[in-house]
Short mmCIF file of N, CA and C in Angstrom, two decimals:
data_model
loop_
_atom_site.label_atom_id
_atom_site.label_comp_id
_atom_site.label_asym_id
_atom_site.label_seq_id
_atom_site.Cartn_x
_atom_site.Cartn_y
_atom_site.Cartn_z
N UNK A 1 0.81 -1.18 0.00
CA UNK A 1 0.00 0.00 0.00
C UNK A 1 0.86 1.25 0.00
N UNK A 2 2.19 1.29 -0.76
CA UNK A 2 2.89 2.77 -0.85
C UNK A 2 1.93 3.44 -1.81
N UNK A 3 2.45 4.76 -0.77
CA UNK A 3 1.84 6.04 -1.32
C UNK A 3 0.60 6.51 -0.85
N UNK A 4 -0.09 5.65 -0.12
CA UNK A 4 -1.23 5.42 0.36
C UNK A 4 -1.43 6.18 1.65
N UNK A 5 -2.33 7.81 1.80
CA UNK A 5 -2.33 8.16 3.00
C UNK A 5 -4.18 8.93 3.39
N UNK A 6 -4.21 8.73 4.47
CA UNK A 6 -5.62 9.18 4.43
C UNK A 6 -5.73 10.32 5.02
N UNK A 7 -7.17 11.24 5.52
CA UNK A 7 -6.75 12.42 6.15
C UNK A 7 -8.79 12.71 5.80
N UNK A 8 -9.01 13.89 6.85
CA UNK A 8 -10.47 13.85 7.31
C UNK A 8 -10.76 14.45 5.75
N UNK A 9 -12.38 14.22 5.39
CA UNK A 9 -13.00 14.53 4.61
C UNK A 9 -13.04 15.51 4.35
N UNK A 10 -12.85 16.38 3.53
CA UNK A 10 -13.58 18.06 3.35
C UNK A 10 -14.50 18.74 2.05
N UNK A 11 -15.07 19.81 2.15
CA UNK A 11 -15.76 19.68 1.23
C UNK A 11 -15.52 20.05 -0.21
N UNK A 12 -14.23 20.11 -0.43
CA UNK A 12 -12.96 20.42 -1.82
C UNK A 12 -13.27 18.63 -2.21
N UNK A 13 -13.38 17.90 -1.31
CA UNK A 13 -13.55 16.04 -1.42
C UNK A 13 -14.78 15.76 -2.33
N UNK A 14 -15.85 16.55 -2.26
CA UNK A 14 -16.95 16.36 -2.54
C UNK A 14 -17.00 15.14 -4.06
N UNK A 15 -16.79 16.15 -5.32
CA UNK A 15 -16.37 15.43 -6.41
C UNK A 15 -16.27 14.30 -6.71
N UNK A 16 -15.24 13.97 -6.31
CA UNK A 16 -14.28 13.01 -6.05
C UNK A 16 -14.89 11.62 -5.53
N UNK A 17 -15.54 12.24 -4.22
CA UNK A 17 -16.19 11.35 -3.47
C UNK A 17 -17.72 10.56 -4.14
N UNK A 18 -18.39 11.18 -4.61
CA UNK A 18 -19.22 10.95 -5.36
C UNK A 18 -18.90 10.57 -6.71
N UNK A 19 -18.01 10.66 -7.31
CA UNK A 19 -17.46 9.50 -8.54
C UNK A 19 -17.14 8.33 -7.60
N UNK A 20 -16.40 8.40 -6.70
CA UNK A 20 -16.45 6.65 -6.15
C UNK A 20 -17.51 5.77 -5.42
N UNK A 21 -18.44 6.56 -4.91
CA UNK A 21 -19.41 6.30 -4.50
C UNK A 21 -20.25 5.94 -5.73
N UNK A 22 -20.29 6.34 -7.03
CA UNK A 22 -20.84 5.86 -8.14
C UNK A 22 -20.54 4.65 -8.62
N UNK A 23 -18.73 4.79 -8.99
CA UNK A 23 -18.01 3.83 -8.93
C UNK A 23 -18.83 2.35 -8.28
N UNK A 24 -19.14 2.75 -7.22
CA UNK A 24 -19.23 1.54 -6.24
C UNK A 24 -20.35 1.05 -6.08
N UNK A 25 -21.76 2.08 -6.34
CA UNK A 25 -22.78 1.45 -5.77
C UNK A 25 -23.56 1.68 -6.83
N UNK A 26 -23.09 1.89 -8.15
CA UNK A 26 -24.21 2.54 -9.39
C UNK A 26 -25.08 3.89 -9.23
N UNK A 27 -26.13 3.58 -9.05
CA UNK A 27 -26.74 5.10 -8.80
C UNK A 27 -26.19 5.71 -7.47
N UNK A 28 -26.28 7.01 -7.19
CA UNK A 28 -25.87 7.97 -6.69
C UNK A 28 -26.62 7.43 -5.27
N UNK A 29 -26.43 7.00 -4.33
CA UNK A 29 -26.69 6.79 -3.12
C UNK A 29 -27.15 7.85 -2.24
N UNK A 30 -26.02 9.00 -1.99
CA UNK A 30 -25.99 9.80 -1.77
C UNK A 30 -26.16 11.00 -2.43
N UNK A 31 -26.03 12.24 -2.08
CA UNK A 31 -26.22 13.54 -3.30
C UNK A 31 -25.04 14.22 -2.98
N UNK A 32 -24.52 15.06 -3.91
CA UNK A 32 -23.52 15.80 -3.42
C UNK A 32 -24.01 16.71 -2.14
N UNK A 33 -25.29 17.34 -2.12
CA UNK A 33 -25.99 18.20 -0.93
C UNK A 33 -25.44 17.46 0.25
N UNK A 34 -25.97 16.12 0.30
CA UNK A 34 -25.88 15.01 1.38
C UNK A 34 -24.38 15.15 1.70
N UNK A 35 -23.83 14.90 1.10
CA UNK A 35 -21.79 14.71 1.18
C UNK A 35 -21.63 16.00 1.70
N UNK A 36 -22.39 17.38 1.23
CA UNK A 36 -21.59 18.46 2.02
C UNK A 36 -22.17 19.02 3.09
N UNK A 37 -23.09 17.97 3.27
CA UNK A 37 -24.01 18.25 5.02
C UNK A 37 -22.87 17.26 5.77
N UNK A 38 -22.09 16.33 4.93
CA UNK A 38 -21.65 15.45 6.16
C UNK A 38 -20.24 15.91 6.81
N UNK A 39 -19.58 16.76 5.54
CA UNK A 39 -18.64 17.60 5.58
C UNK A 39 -18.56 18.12 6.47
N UNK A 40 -19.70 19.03 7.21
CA UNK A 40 -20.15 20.53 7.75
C UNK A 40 -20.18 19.57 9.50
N UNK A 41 -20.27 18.61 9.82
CA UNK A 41 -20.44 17.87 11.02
C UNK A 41 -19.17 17.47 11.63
N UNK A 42 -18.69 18.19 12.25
CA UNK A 42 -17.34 17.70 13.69
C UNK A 42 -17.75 16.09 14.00
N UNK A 43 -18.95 16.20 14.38
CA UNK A 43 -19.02 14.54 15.28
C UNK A 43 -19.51 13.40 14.18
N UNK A 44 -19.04 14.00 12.80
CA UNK A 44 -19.04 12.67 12.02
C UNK A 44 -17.72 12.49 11.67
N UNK A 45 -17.09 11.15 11.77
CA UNK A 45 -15.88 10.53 11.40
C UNK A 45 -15.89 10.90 9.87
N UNK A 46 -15.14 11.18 8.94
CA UNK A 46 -15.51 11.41 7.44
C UNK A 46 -14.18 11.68 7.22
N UNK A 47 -13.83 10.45 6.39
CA UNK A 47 -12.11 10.16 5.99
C UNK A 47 -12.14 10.02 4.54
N UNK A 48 -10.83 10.04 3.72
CA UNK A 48 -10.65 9.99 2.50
C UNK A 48 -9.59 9.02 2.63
N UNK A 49 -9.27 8.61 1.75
CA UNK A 49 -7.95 7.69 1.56
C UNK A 49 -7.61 7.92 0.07
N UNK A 50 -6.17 8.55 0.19
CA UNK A 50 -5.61 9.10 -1.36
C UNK A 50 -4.63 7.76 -1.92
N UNK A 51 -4.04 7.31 -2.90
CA UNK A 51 -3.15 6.87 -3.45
C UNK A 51 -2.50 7.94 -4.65
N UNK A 52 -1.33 7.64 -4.41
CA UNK A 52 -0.81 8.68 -5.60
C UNK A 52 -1.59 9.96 -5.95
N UNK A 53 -2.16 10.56 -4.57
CA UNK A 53 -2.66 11.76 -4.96
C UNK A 53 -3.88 11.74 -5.42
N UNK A 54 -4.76 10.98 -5.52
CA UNK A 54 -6.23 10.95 -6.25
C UNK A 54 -7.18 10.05 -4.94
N UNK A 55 -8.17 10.61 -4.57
CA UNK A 55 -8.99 10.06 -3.90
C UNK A 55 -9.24 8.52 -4.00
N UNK A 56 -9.33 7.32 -3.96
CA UNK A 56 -9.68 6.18 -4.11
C UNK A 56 -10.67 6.10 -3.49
N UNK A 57 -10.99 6.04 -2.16
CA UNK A 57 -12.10 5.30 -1.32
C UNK A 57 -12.54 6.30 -0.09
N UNK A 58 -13.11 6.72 0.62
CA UNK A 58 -13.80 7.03 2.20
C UNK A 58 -14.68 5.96 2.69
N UNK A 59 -14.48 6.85 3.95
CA UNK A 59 -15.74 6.26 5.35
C UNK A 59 -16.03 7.23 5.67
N UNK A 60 -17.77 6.95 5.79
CA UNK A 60 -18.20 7.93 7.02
C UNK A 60 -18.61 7.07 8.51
N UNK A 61 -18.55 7.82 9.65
CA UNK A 61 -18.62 6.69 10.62
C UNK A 61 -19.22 7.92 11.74
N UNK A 62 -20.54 7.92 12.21
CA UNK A 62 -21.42 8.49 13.03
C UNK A 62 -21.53 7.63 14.36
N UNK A 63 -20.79 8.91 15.39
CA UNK A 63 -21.52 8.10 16.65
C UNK A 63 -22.22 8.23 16.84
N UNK A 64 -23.05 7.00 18.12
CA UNK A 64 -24.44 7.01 17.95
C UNK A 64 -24.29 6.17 20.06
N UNK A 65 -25.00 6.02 20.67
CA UNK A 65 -25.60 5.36 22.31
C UNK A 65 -23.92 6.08 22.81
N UNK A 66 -24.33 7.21 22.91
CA UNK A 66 -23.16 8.45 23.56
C UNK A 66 -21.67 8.24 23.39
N UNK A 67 -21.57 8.22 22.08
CA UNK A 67 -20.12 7.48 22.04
C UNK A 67 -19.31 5.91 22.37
N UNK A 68 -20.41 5.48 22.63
CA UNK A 68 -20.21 3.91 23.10
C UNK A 68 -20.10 3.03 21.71
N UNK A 69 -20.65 3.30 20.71
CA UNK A 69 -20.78 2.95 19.58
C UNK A 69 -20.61 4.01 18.85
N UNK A 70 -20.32 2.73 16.83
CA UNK A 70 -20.19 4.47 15.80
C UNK A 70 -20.67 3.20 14.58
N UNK A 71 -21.54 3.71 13.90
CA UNK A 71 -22.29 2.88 12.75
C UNK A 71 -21.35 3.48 11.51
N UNK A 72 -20.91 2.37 10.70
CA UNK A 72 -20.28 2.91 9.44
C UNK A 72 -21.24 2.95 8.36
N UNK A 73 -21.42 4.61 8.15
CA UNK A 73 -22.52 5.32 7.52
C UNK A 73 -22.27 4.59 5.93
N UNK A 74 -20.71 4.81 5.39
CA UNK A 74 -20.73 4.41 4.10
C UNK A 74 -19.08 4.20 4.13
N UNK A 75 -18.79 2.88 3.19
CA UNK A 75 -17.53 2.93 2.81
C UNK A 75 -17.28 2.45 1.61
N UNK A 76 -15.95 2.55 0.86
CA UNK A 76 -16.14 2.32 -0.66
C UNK A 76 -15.03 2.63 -0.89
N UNK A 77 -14.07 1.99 -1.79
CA UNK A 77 -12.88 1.93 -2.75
C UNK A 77 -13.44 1.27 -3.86
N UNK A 78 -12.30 2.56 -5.25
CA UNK A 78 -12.58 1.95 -6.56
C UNK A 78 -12.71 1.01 -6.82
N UNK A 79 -13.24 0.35 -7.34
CA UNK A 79 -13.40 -1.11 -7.85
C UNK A 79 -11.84 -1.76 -8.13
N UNK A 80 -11.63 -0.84 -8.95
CA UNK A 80 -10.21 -1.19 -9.33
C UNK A 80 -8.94 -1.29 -8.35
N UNK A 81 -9.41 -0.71 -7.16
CA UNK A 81 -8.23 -0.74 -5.85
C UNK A 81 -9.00 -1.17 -5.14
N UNK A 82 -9.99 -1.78 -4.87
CA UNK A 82 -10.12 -3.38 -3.82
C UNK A 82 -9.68 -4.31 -3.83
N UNK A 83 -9.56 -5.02 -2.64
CA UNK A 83 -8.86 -6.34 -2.55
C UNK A 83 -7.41 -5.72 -2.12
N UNK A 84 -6.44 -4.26 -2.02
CA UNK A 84 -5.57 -4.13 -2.14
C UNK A 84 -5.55 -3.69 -0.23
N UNK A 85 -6.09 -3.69 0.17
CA UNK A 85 -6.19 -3.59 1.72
C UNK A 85 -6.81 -2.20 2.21
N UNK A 86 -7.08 -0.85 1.32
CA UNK A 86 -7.87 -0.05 1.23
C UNK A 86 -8.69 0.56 2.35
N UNK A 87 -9.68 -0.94 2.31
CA UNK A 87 -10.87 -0.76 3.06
C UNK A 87 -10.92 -1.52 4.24
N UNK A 88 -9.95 -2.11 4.67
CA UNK A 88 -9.49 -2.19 6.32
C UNK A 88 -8.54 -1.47 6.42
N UNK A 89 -7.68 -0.87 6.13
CA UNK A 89 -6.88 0.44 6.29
C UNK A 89 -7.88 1.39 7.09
N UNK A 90 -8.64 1.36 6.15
CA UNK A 90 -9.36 2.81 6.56
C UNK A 90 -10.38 2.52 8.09
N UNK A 91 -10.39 1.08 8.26
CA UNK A 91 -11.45 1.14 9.34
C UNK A 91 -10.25 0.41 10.78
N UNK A 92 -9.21 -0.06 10.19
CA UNK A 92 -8.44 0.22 11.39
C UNK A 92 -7.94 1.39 12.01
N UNK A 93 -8.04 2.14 10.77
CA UNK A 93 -7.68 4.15 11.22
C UNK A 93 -8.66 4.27 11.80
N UNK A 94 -9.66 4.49 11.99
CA UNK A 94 -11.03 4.67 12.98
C UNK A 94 -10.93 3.97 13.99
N UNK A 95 -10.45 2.63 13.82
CA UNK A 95 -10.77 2.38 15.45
C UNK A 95 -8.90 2.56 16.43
N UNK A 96 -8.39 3.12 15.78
CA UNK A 96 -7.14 4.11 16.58
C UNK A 96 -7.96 5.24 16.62
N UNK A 97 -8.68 6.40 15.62
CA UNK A 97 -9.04 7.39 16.24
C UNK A 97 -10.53 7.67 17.01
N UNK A 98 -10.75 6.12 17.09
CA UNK A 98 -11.85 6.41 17.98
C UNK A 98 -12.12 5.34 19.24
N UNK A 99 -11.19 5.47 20.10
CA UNK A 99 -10.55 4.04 20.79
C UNK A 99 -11.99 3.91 21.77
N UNK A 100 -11.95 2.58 22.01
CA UNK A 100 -13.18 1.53 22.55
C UNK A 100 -14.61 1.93 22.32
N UNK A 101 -14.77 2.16 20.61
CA UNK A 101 -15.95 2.35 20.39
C UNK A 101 -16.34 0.79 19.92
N UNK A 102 -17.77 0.57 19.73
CA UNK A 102 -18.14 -0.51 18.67
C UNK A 102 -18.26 0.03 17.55
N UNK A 103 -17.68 -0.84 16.28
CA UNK A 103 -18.26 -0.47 15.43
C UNK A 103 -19.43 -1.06 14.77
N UNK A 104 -20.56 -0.58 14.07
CA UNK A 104 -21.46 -1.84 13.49
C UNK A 104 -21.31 -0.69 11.94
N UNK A 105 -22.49 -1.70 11.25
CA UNK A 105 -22.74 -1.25 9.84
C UNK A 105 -23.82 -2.30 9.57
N UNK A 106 -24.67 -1.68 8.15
CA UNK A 106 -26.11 -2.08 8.04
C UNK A 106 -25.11 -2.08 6.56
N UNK A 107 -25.50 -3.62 6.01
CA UNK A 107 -25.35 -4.22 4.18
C UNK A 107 -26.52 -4.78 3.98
N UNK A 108 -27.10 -3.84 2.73
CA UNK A 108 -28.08 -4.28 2.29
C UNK A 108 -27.61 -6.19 1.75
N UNK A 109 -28.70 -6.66 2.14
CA UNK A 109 -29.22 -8.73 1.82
C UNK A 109 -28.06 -8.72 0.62
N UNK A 110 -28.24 -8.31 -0.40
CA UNK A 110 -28.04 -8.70 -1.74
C UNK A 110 -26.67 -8.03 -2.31
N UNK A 111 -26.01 -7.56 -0.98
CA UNK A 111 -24.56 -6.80 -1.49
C UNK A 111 -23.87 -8.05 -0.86
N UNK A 112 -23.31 -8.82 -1.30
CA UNK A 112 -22.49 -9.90 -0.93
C UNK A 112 -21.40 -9.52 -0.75
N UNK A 113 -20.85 -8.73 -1.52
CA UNK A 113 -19.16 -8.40 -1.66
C UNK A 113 -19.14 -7.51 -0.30
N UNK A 114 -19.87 -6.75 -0.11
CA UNK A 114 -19.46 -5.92 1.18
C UNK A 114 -19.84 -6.79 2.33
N UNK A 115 -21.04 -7.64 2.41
CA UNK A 115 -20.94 -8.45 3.62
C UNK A 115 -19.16 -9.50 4.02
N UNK A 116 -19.01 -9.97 2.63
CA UNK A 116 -18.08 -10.76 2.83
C UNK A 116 -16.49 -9.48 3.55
N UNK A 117 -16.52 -8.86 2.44
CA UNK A 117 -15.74 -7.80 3.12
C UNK A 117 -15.60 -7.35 4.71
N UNK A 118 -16.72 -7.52 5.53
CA UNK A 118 -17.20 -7.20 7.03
C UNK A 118 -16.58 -8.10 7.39
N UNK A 119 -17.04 -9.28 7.22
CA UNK A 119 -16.59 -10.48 7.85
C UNK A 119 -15.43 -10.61 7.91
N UNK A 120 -14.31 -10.09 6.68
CA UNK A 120 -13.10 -10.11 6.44
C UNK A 120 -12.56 -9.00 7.45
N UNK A 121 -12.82 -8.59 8.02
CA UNK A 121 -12.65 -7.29 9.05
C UNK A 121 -12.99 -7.98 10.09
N UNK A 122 -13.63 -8.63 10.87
CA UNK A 122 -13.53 -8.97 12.05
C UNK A 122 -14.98 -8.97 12.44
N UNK A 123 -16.11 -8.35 11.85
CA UNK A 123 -17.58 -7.92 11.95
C UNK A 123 -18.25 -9.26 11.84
N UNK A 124 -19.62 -9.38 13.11
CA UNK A 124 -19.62 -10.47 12.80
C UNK A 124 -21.72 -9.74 12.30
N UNK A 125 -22.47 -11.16 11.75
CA UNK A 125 -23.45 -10.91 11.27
C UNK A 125 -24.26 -11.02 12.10
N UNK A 126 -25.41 -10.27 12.53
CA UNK A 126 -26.27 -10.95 13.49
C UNK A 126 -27.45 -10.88 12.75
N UNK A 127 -28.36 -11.84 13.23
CA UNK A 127 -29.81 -12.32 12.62
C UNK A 127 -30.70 -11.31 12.34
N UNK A 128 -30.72 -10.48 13.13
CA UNK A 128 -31.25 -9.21 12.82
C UNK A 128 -31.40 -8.59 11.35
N UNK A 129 -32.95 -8.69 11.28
CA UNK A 129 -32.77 -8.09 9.45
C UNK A 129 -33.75 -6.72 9.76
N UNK A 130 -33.17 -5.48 9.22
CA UNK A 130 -33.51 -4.53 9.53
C UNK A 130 -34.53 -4.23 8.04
N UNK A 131 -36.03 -3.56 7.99
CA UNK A 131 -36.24 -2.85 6.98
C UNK A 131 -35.81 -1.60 6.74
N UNK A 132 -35.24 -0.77 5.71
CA UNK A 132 -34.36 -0.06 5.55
C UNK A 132 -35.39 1.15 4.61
N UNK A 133 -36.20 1.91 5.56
CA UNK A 133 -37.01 2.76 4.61
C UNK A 133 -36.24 3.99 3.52
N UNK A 134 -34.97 4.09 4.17
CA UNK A 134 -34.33 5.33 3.51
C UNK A 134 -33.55 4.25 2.14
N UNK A 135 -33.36 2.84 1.83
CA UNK A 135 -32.60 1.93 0.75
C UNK A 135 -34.34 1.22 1.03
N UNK A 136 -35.27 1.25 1.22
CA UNK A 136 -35.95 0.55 0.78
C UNK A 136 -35.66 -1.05 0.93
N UNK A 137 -35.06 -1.67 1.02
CA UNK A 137 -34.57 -2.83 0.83
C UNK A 137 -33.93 -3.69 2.64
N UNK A 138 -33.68 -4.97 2.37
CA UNK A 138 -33.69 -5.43 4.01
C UNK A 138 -32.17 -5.59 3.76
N UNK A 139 -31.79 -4.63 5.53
CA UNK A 139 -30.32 -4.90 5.90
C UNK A 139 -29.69 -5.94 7.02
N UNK A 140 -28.66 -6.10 6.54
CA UNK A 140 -28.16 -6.88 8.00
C UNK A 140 -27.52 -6.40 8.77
N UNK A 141 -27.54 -6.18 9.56
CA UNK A 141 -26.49 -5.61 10.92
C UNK A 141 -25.29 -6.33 11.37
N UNK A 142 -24.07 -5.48 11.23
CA UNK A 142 -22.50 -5.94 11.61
C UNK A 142 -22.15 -5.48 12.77
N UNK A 143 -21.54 -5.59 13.60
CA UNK A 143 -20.46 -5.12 14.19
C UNK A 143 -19.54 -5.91 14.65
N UNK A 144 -18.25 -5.19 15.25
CA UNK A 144 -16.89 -5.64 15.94
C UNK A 144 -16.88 -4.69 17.02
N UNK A 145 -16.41 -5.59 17.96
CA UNK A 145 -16.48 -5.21 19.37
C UNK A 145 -15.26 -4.24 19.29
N UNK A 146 -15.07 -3.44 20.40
CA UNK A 146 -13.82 -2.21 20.54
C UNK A 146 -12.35 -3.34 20.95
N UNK A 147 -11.70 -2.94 20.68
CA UNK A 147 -10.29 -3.71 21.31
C UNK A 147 -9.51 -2.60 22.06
#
């Protein structure tokens, strides 16, 4: 992973961020409006991860039961730079800058690659299937305990 450095979100990121977020999930998930409301928030985690100078991937990561927990809002590397360690990079940087939180995350049923990805992180699945009125669609709930 040379060359590879990350650093908080801002809203110069916007762009950028939303081509990979396209990249990743097809339609626009988010809006750019949305990305620069998340910008504008101190108590949201909101990271970039550059290679050679060009955005590749972010996280957003919202705490949530007073800091005891932090739900990973969204994460995503190019297609073309997954599998390269990316996207546990970026969520072992969170849990150094956000020491003995839990983390969880909600994958929609039918995204396999990101469930498997969780699991590959340490997240485990629980039975819990959430209806998801803002994705419409049923999620599963992850998390990994704080270390």
């Amino acid at each position: 992973m040379g060359g590879v450095s990350s650093r908080r979100m801002c809203c110069g990121d916007i762009a950028a961020v939303t081509r990979v977020d396209r990249l990743c999930f097809g339609d626009e998930v988010w809006s750019e409006a949305d990305w620069d409301n998340i910008t504008s928030h101190e108590h949201v985690y909101s990271r970039v991860i550059e290679h050679a100078g060009a955005i590749v991937g972010f996280v957003v990561i919202e705490p949530r039961d007073g800091g005891r927990s932090s739900v990973v809002r969204s994460i995503a590397v190019e297609p073309e730079m997954q599998r390269s360690g990316h996207g546990g990079y970026m969520l072992d940087k969170a849990e150094r800058d956000l020491p003995g939180q839990r983390l969880e995350g909600l994958v929609e049923e039918d995204n396999l690659g990101t469930q498997l990805f969780m699991k590959s992180q340490g997240f485990v699945a629980h039975k819990q299937i959430i209806e998801s009125p803002f994705f419409g669609k049923t999620m599963y709930r992850f998390s990994r305990a704080a270390k």
